Short mmCIF file of C-alpha atoms in Angstrom, two decimals:
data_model
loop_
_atom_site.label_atom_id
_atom_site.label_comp_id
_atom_site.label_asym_id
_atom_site.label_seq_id
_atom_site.Cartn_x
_atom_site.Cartn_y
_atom_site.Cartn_z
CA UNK A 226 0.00 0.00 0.00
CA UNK A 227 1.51 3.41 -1.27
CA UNK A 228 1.44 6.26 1.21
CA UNK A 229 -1.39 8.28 -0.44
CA UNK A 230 -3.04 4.56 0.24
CA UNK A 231 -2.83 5.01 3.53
CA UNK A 232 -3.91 8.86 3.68
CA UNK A 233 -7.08 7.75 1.62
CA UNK A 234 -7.87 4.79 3.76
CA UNK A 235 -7.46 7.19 7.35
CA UNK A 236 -9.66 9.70 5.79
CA UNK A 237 -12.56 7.70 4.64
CA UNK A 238 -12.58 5.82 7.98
CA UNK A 239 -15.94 6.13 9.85
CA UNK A 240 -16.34 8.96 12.51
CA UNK A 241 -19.18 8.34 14.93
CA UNK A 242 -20.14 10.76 17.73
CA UNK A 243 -21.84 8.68 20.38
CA UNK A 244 -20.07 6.72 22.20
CA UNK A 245 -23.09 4.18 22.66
CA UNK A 246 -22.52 2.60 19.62
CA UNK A 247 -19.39 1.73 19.65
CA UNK A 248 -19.79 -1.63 19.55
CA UNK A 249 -21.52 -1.78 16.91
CA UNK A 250 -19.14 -3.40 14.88
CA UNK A 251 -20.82 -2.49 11.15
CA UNK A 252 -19.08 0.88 12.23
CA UNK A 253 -15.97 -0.32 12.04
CA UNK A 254 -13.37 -0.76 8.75
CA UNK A 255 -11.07 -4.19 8.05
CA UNK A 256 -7.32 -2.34 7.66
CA UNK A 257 -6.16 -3.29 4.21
CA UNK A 258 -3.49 -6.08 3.59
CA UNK A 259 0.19 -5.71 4.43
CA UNK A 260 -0.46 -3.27 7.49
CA UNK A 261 0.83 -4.33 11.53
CA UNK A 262 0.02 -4.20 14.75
CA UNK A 263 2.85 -2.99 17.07
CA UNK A 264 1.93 -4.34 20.44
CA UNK A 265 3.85 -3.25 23.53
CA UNK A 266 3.28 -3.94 27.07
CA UNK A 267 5.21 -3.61 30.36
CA UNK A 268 6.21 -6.77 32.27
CA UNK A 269 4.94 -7.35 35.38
CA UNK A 270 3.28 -4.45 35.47
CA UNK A 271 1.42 -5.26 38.30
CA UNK A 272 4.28 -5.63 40.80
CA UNK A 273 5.75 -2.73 39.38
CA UNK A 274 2.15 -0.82 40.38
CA UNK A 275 2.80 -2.69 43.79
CA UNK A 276 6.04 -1.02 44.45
CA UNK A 277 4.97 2.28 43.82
CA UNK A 278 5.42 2.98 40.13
CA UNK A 279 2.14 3.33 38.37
CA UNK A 280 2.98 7.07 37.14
CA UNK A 281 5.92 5.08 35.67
CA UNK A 282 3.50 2.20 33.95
CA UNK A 283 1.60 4.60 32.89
CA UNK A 284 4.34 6.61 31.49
CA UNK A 285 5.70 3.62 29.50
CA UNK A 286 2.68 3.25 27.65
CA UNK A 287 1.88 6.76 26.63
CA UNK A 288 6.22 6.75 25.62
CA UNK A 289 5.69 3.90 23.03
CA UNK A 290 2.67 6.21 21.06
CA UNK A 291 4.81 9.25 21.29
CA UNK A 292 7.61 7.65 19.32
CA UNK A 293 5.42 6.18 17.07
CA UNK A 294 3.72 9.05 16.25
CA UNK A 295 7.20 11.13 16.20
CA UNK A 296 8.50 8.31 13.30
CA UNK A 297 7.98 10.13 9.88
CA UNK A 298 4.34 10.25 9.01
CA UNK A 299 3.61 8.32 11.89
CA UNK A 300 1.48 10.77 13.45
CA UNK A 301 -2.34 9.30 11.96
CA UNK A 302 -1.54 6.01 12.80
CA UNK A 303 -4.18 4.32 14.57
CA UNK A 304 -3.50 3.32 18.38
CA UNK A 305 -5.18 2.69 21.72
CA UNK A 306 -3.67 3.16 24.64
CA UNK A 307 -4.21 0.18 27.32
CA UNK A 308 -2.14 2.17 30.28
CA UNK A 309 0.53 -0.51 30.90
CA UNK A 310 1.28 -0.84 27.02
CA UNK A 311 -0.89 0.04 23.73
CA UNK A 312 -1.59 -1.12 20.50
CA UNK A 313 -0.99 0.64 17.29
CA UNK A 314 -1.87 -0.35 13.65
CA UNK A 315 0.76 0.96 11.05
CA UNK A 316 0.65 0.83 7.44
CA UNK A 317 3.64 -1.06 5.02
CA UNK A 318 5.62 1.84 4.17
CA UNK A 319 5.78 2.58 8.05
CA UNK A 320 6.43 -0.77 9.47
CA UNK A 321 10.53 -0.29 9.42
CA UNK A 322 10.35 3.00 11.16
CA UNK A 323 8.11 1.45 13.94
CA UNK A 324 10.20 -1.14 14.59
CA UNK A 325 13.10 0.85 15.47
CA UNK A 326 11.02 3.12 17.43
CA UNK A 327 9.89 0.22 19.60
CA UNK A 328 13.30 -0.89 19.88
CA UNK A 329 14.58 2.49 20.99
CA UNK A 330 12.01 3.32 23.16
CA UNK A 331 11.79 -0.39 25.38
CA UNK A 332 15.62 0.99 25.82
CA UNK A 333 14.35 4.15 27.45
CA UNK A 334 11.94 2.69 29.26
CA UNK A 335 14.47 0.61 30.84
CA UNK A 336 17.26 3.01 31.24
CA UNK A 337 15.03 5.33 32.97
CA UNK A 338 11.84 4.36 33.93
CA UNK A 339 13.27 0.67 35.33
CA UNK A 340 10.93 -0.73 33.78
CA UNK A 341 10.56 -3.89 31.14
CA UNK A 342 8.85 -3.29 28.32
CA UNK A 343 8.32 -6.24 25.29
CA UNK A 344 7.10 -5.11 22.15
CA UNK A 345 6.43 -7.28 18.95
CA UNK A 346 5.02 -6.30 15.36
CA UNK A 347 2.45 -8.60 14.28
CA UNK A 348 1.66 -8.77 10.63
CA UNK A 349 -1.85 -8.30 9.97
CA UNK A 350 -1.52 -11.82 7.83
CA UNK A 351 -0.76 -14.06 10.45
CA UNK A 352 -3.67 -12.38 12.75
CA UNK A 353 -6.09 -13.45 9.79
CA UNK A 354 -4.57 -16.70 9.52
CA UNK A 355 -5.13 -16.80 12.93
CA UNK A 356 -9.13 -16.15 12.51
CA UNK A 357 -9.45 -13.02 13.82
CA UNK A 358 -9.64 -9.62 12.44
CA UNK A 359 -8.46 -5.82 13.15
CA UNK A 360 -11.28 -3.31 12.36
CA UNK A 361 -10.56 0.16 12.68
CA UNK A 362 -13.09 3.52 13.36
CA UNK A 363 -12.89 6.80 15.28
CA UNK A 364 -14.84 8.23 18.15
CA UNK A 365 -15.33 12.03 17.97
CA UNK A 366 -14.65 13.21 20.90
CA UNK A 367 -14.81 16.73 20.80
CA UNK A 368 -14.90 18.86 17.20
CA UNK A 369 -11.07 19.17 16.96
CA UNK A 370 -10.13 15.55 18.60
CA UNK A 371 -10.86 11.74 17.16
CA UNK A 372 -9.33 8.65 18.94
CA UNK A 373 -9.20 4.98 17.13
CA UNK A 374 -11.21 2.31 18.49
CA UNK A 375 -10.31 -1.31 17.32
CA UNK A 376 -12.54 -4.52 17.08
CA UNK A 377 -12.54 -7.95 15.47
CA UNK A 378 -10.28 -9.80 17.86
CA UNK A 379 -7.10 -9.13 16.44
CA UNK A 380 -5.73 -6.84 18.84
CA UNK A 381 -6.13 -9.06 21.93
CA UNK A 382 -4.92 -12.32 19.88
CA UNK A 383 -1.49 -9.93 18.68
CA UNK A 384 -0.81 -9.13 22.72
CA UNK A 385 -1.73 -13.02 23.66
CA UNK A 386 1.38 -13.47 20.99
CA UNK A 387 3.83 -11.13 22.14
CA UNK A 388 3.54 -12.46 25.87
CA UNK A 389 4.45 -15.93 23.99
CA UNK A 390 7.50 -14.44 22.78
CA UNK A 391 6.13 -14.27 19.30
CA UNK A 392 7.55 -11.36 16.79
CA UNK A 393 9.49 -9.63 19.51
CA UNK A 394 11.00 -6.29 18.77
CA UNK A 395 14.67 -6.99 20.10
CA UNK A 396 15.38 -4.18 22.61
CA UNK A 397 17.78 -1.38 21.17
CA UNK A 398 21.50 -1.11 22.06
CA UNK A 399 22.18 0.82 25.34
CA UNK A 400 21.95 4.40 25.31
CA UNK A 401 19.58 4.25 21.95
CA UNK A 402 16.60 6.55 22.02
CA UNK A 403 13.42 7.39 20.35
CA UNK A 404 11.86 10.59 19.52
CA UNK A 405 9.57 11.02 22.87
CA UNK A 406 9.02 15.05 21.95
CA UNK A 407 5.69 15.83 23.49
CA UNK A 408 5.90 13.07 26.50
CA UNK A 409 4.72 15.24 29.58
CA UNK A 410 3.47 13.88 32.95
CA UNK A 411 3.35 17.68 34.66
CA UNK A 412 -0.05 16.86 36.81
CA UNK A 413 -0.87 15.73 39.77
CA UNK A 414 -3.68 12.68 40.82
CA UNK A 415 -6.99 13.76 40.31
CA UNK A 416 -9.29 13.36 42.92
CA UNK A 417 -12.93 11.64 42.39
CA UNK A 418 -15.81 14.21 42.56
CA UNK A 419 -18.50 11.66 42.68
CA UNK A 420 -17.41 9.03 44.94
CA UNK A 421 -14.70 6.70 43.24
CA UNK A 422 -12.55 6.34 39.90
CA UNK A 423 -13.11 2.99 38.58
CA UNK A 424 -11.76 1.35 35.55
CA UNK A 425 -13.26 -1.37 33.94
CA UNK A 426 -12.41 -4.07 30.96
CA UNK A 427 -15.13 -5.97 29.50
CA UNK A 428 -15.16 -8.18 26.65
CA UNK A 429 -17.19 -10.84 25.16
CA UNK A 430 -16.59 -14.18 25.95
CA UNK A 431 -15.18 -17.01 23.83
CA UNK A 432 -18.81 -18.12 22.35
CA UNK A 433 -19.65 -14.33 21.22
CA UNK A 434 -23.13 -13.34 21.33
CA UNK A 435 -22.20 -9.75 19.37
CA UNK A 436 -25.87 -8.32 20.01
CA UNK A 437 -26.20 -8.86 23.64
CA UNK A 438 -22.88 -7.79 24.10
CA UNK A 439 -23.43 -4.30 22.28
CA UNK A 440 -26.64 -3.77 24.31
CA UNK A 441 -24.45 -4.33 27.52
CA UNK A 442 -22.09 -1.62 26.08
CA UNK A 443 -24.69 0.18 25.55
CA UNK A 444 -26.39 0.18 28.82
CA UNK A 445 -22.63 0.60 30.92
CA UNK A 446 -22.04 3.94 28.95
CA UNK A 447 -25.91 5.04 29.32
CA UNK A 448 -24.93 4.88 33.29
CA UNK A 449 -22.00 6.33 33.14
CA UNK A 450 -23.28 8.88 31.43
CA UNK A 451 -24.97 10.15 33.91
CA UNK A 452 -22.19 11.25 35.80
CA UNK A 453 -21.29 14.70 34.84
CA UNK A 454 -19.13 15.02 31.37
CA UNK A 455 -20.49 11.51 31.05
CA UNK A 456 -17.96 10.39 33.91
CA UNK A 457 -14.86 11.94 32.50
CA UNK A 458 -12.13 12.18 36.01
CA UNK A 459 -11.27 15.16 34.71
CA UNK A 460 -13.93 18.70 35.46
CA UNK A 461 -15.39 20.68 32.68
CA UNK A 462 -13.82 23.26 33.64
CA UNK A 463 -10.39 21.70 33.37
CA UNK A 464 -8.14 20.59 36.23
CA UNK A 465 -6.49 23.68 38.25
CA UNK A 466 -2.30 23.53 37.15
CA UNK A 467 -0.31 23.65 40.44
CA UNK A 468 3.43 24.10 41.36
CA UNK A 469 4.81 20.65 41.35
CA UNK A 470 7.29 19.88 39.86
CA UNK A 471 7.45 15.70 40.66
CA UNK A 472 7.45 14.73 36.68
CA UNK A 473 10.35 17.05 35.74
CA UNK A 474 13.08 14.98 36.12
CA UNK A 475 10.63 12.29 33.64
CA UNK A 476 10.25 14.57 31.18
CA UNK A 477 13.32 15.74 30.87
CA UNK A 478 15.02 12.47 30.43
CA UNK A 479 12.56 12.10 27.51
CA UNK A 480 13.52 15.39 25.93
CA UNK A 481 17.29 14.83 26.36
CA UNK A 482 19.92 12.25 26.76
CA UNK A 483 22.12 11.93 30.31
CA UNK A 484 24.04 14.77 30.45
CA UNK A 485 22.30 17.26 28.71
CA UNK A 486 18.84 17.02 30.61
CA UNK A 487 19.77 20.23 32.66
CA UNK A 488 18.30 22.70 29.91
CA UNK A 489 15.70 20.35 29.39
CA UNK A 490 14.61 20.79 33.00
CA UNK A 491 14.66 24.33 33.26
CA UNK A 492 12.37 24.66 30.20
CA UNK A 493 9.91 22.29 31.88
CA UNK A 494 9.78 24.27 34.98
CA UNK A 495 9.58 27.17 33.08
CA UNK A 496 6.73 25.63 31.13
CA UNK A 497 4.63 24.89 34.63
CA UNK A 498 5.10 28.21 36.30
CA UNK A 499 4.08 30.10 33.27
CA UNK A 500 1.25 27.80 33.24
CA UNK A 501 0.12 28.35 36.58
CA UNK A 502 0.46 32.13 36.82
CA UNK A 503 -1.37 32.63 33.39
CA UNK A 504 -4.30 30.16 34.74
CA UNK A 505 -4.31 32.23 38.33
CA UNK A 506 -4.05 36.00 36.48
CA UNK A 507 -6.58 35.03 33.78
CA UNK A 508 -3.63 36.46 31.59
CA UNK A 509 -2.99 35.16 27.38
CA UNK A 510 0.38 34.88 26.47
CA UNK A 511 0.68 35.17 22.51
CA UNK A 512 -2.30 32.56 21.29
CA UNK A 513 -1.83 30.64 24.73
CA UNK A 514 -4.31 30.85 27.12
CA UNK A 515 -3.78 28.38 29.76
CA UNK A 516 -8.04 28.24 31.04
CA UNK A 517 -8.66 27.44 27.29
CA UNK A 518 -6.19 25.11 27.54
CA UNK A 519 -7.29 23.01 30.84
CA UNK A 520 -11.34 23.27 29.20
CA UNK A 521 -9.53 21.29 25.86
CA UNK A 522 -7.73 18.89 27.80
CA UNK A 523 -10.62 17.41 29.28
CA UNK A 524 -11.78 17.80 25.79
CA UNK A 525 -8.93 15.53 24.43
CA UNK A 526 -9.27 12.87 27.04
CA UNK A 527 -9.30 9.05 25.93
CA UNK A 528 -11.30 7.88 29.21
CA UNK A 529 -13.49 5.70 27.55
CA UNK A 530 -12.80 3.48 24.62
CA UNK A 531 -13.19 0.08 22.64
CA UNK A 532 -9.96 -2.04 21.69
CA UNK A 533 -11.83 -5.89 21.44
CA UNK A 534 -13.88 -4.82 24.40
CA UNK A 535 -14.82 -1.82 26.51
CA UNK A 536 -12.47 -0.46 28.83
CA UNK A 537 -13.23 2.79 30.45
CA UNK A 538 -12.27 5.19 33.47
CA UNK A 539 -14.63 7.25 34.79
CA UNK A 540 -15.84 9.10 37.78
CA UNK A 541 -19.28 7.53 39.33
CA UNK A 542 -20.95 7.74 42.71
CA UNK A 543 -22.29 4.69 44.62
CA UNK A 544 -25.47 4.63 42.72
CA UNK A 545 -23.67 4.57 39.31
CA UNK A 546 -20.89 1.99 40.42
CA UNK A 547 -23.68 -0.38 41.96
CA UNK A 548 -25.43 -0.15 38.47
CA UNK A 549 -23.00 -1.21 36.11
CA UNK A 550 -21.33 -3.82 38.77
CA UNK A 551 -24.83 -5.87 38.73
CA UNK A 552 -24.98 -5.41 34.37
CA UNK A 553 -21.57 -6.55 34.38
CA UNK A 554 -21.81 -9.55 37.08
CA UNK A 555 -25.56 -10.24 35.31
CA UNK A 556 -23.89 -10.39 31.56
CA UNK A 557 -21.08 -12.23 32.89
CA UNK A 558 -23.13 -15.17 34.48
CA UNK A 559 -25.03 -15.49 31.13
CA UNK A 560 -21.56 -16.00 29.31
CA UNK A 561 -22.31 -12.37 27.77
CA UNK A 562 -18.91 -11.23 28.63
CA UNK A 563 -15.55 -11.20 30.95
CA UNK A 564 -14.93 -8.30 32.97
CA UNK A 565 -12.96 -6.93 35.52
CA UNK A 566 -12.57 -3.54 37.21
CA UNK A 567 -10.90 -1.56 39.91
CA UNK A 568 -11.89 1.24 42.21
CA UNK A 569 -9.32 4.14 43.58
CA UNK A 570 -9.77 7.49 44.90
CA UNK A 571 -8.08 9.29 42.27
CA UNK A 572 -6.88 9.15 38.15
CA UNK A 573 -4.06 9.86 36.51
CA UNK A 574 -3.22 11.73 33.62
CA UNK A 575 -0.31 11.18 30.70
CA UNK A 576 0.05 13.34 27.80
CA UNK A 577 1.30 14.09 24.59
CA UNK A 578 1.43 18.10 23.65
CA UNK A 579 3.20 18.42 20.62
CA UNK A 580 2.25 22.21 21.13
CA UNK A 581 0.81 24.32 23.38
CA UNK A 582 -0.49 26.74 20.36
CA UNK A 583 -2.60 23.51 18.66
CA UNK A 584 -5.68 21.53 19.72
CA UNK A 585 -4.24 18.75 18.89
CA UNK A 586 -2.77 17.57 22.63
CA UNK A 587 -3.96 14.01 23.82
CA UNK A 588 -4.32 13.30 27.70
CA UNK A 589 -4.34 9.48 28.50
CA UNK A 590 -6.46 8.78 31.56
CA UNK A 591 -5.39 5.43 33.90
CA UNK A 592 -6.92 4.72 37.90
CA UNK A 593 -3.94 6.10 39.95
CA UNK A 594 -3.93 2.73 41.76
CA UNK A 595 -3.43 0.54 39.26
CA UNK A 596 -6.12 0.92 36.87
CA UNK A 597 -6.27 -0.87 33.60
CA UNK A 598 -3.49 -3.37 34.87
CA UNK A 599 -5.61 -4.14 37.97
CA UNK A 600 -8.78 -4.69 36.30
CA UNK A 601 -7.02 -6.98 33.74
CA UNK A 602 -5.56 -9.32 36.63
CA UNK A 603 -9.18 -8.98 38.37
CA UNK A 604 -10.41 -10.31 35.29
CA UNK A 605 -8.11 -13.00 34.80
CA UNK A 606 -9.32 -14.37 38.26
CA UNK A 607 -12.86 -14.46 38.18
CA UNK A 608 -14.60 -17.41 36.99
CA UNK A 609 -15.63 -17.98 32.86
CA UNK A 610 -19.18 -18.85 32.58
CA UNK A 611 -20.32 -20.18 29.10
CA UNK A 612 -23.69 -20.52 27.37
CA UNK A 613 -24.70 -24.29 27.08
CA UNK A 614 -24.95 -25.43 23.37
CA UNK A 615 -28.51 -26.22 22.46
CA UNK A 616 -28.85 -30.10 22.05
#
């Protein structure tokens, strides 16, 4: 597939606006043949949570987008992000670029993150062979922002492969490093305002029934959407900036190699006390003005999407929670679907600003305490029920 290929293909890909039907799979696109998934995930990422370093999980994750959309033309690729590792569907001509980012950045995340990341590029050929499918479309979040949603299987059968040690990405050599322009962790935990943060994975079962399954989706989101900006952790208004400066050092070991992080630091710290005294004096500086900018960030949040199942974040009160725990325990005993979730006090948030002066910043959104990860291994432990087969 030539490049203008791939343009076409993005642009004609199907946009919907409410997030209620989005699993409705006739939504979705097949990518065309020779395209990839990159897959990447931290190891262990739940003992790494344990000791402390979920801003760090979370940070690995939202590293391996950033370098693939840094590569050249990387920056429409398709991805989700799963906040221990994401998934991210790149075209032929792209492929060799990928690669070495994933390489270069599992090198990062190791040098200075301490964590282990595995990443693997799985040809879209061998996922077919495999029976399953990836299906792309995009959710419109807000008029400026779309974020990819993937169905058809393939995406959870390409991670199931990786963590069997199928096409691995061999880490880079020490001291390689990817493009991560853009990486910023600058705020703080964000406290529930309804009750609890919970995030949730649910997915249908082995013996699919796709319609039940959608009207479960359905019926999760119509409850969570009644928690205010439909359960989105962050306010309306925007979260308040605040003088911390506990992701500098991060950053700037993504903007700069050992050594030379020193400028690097100063211009994030720079960067947050501008922030903070334009958002306190109600002041513009050139095009930016930061209250604008906190309203579009919780714009440009990814709290809620599909990748081969639902798996949101939100913000719900006791009411809410109680609601979708009995349609997810209900679906779950009539083999509808799998699920897992976890409950903290707070969320987290991991972006990628190219530039303050654009619209087009993206702010990941994980539970502070584990999040994604937990709900996974909550999943993994709870019991599969299955549908008889009629006799």
């Amino acid at each position: 597939m030539s490049a203008n290929n791939t343009s076409a293909f993005l642009a004609d890909l199907p946009i919907f606006a409410e997030f209620e039907d989005v699993a409705n799979l006739t939504r979705y696109r097949p990518l065309p043949d020779g395209w990839a998934l990159a897959v990447a995930d931290v190891v262990s990422s739940s003992d790494a949570i344990a000791r402390g370093k979920y801003k760090s999980v979370n940070m690995a994750g939202a590293s391996v987008i950033t370098a693939v959309l840094n590569v050249p033309k990387g920056s429409g690729f398709p991805f989700v992000f799963g906040g221990d590792g994401a998934v991210i569907a790149v075209p032929p001509e792209g492929i060799a670029a990928v690669t070495t980012a994933l390489a270069a950045v599992a090198r990062w995340i190791e040098e200075d993150l301490g964590l282990n990341m595995r990443t693997a590029m799985v040809p879209l050929a061998e996922v077919r062979a495999a029976g399953h499918d990836v299906r792309i479309a995009r959710f419109q979040a807000n008029p400026d922002m779309t974020f990819a949603m993937f169905a058809g299987g393939g995406s959870a059968w390409a991670e199931a492969q990786m963590k069997q040690g199928r096409f691995t990405v061999q880490i880079a050599p020490p001291g390689s490093r990817a493009d991560l322009t853009g990486l910023s962790c600058r705020w703080n935990p964000i406290q529930s305002r309804n009750g609890q943060i919970v995030s949730i994975i649910a997915v249908p079962t082995a013996q699919p029934r796709l319609d039940a399954f959608r009207t479960l989706v359905a019926e999760v989101v119509a409850v969570a959407n009644k928690a205010g900006g439909f359960g989105n952790p962050l306010p309306v208004e925007g979260p308040t900036p605040h003088l911390t400066f506990g992701g500098v050092a991060t950053e700037a070991s993504a903007l700069a190699p050992p050594g030379k992080r020193l400028k690097a630091k100063i211009k994030v710290v720079v960067a947050i006390v501008m922030t903070v005294l334009l958002y306190r004096t109600k002041l513009t500086l050139g095009s930016f003005n930061a209250r604008e900018y906190a309203k579009q960030l919780t714009r440009n949040t990814d709290f809620r999407k599909y990748d081969d199942g639902l798996k949101m974040t939100i913000d719900v009160d006791a009411e809410g929670l109680a609601a979708i725990e009995a349609l997810l325990e209900n679906a779950s005993t009539a083999g509808i679907c799998r699920f897992g979730l976890h409950k903290q006090d707070s969320a987290l948030v991991t972006c990628i600003v190219p530039s303050l002066r654009a619209n087009d910043h993206m702010h990941f959104i994980d539970g502070a305490s584990g999040g994604y990860a937990q709900a996974a291994t909550h999943m993994k432990a709870k019991p599969v029920f299955l549908r008889a087969e009629p006799q």
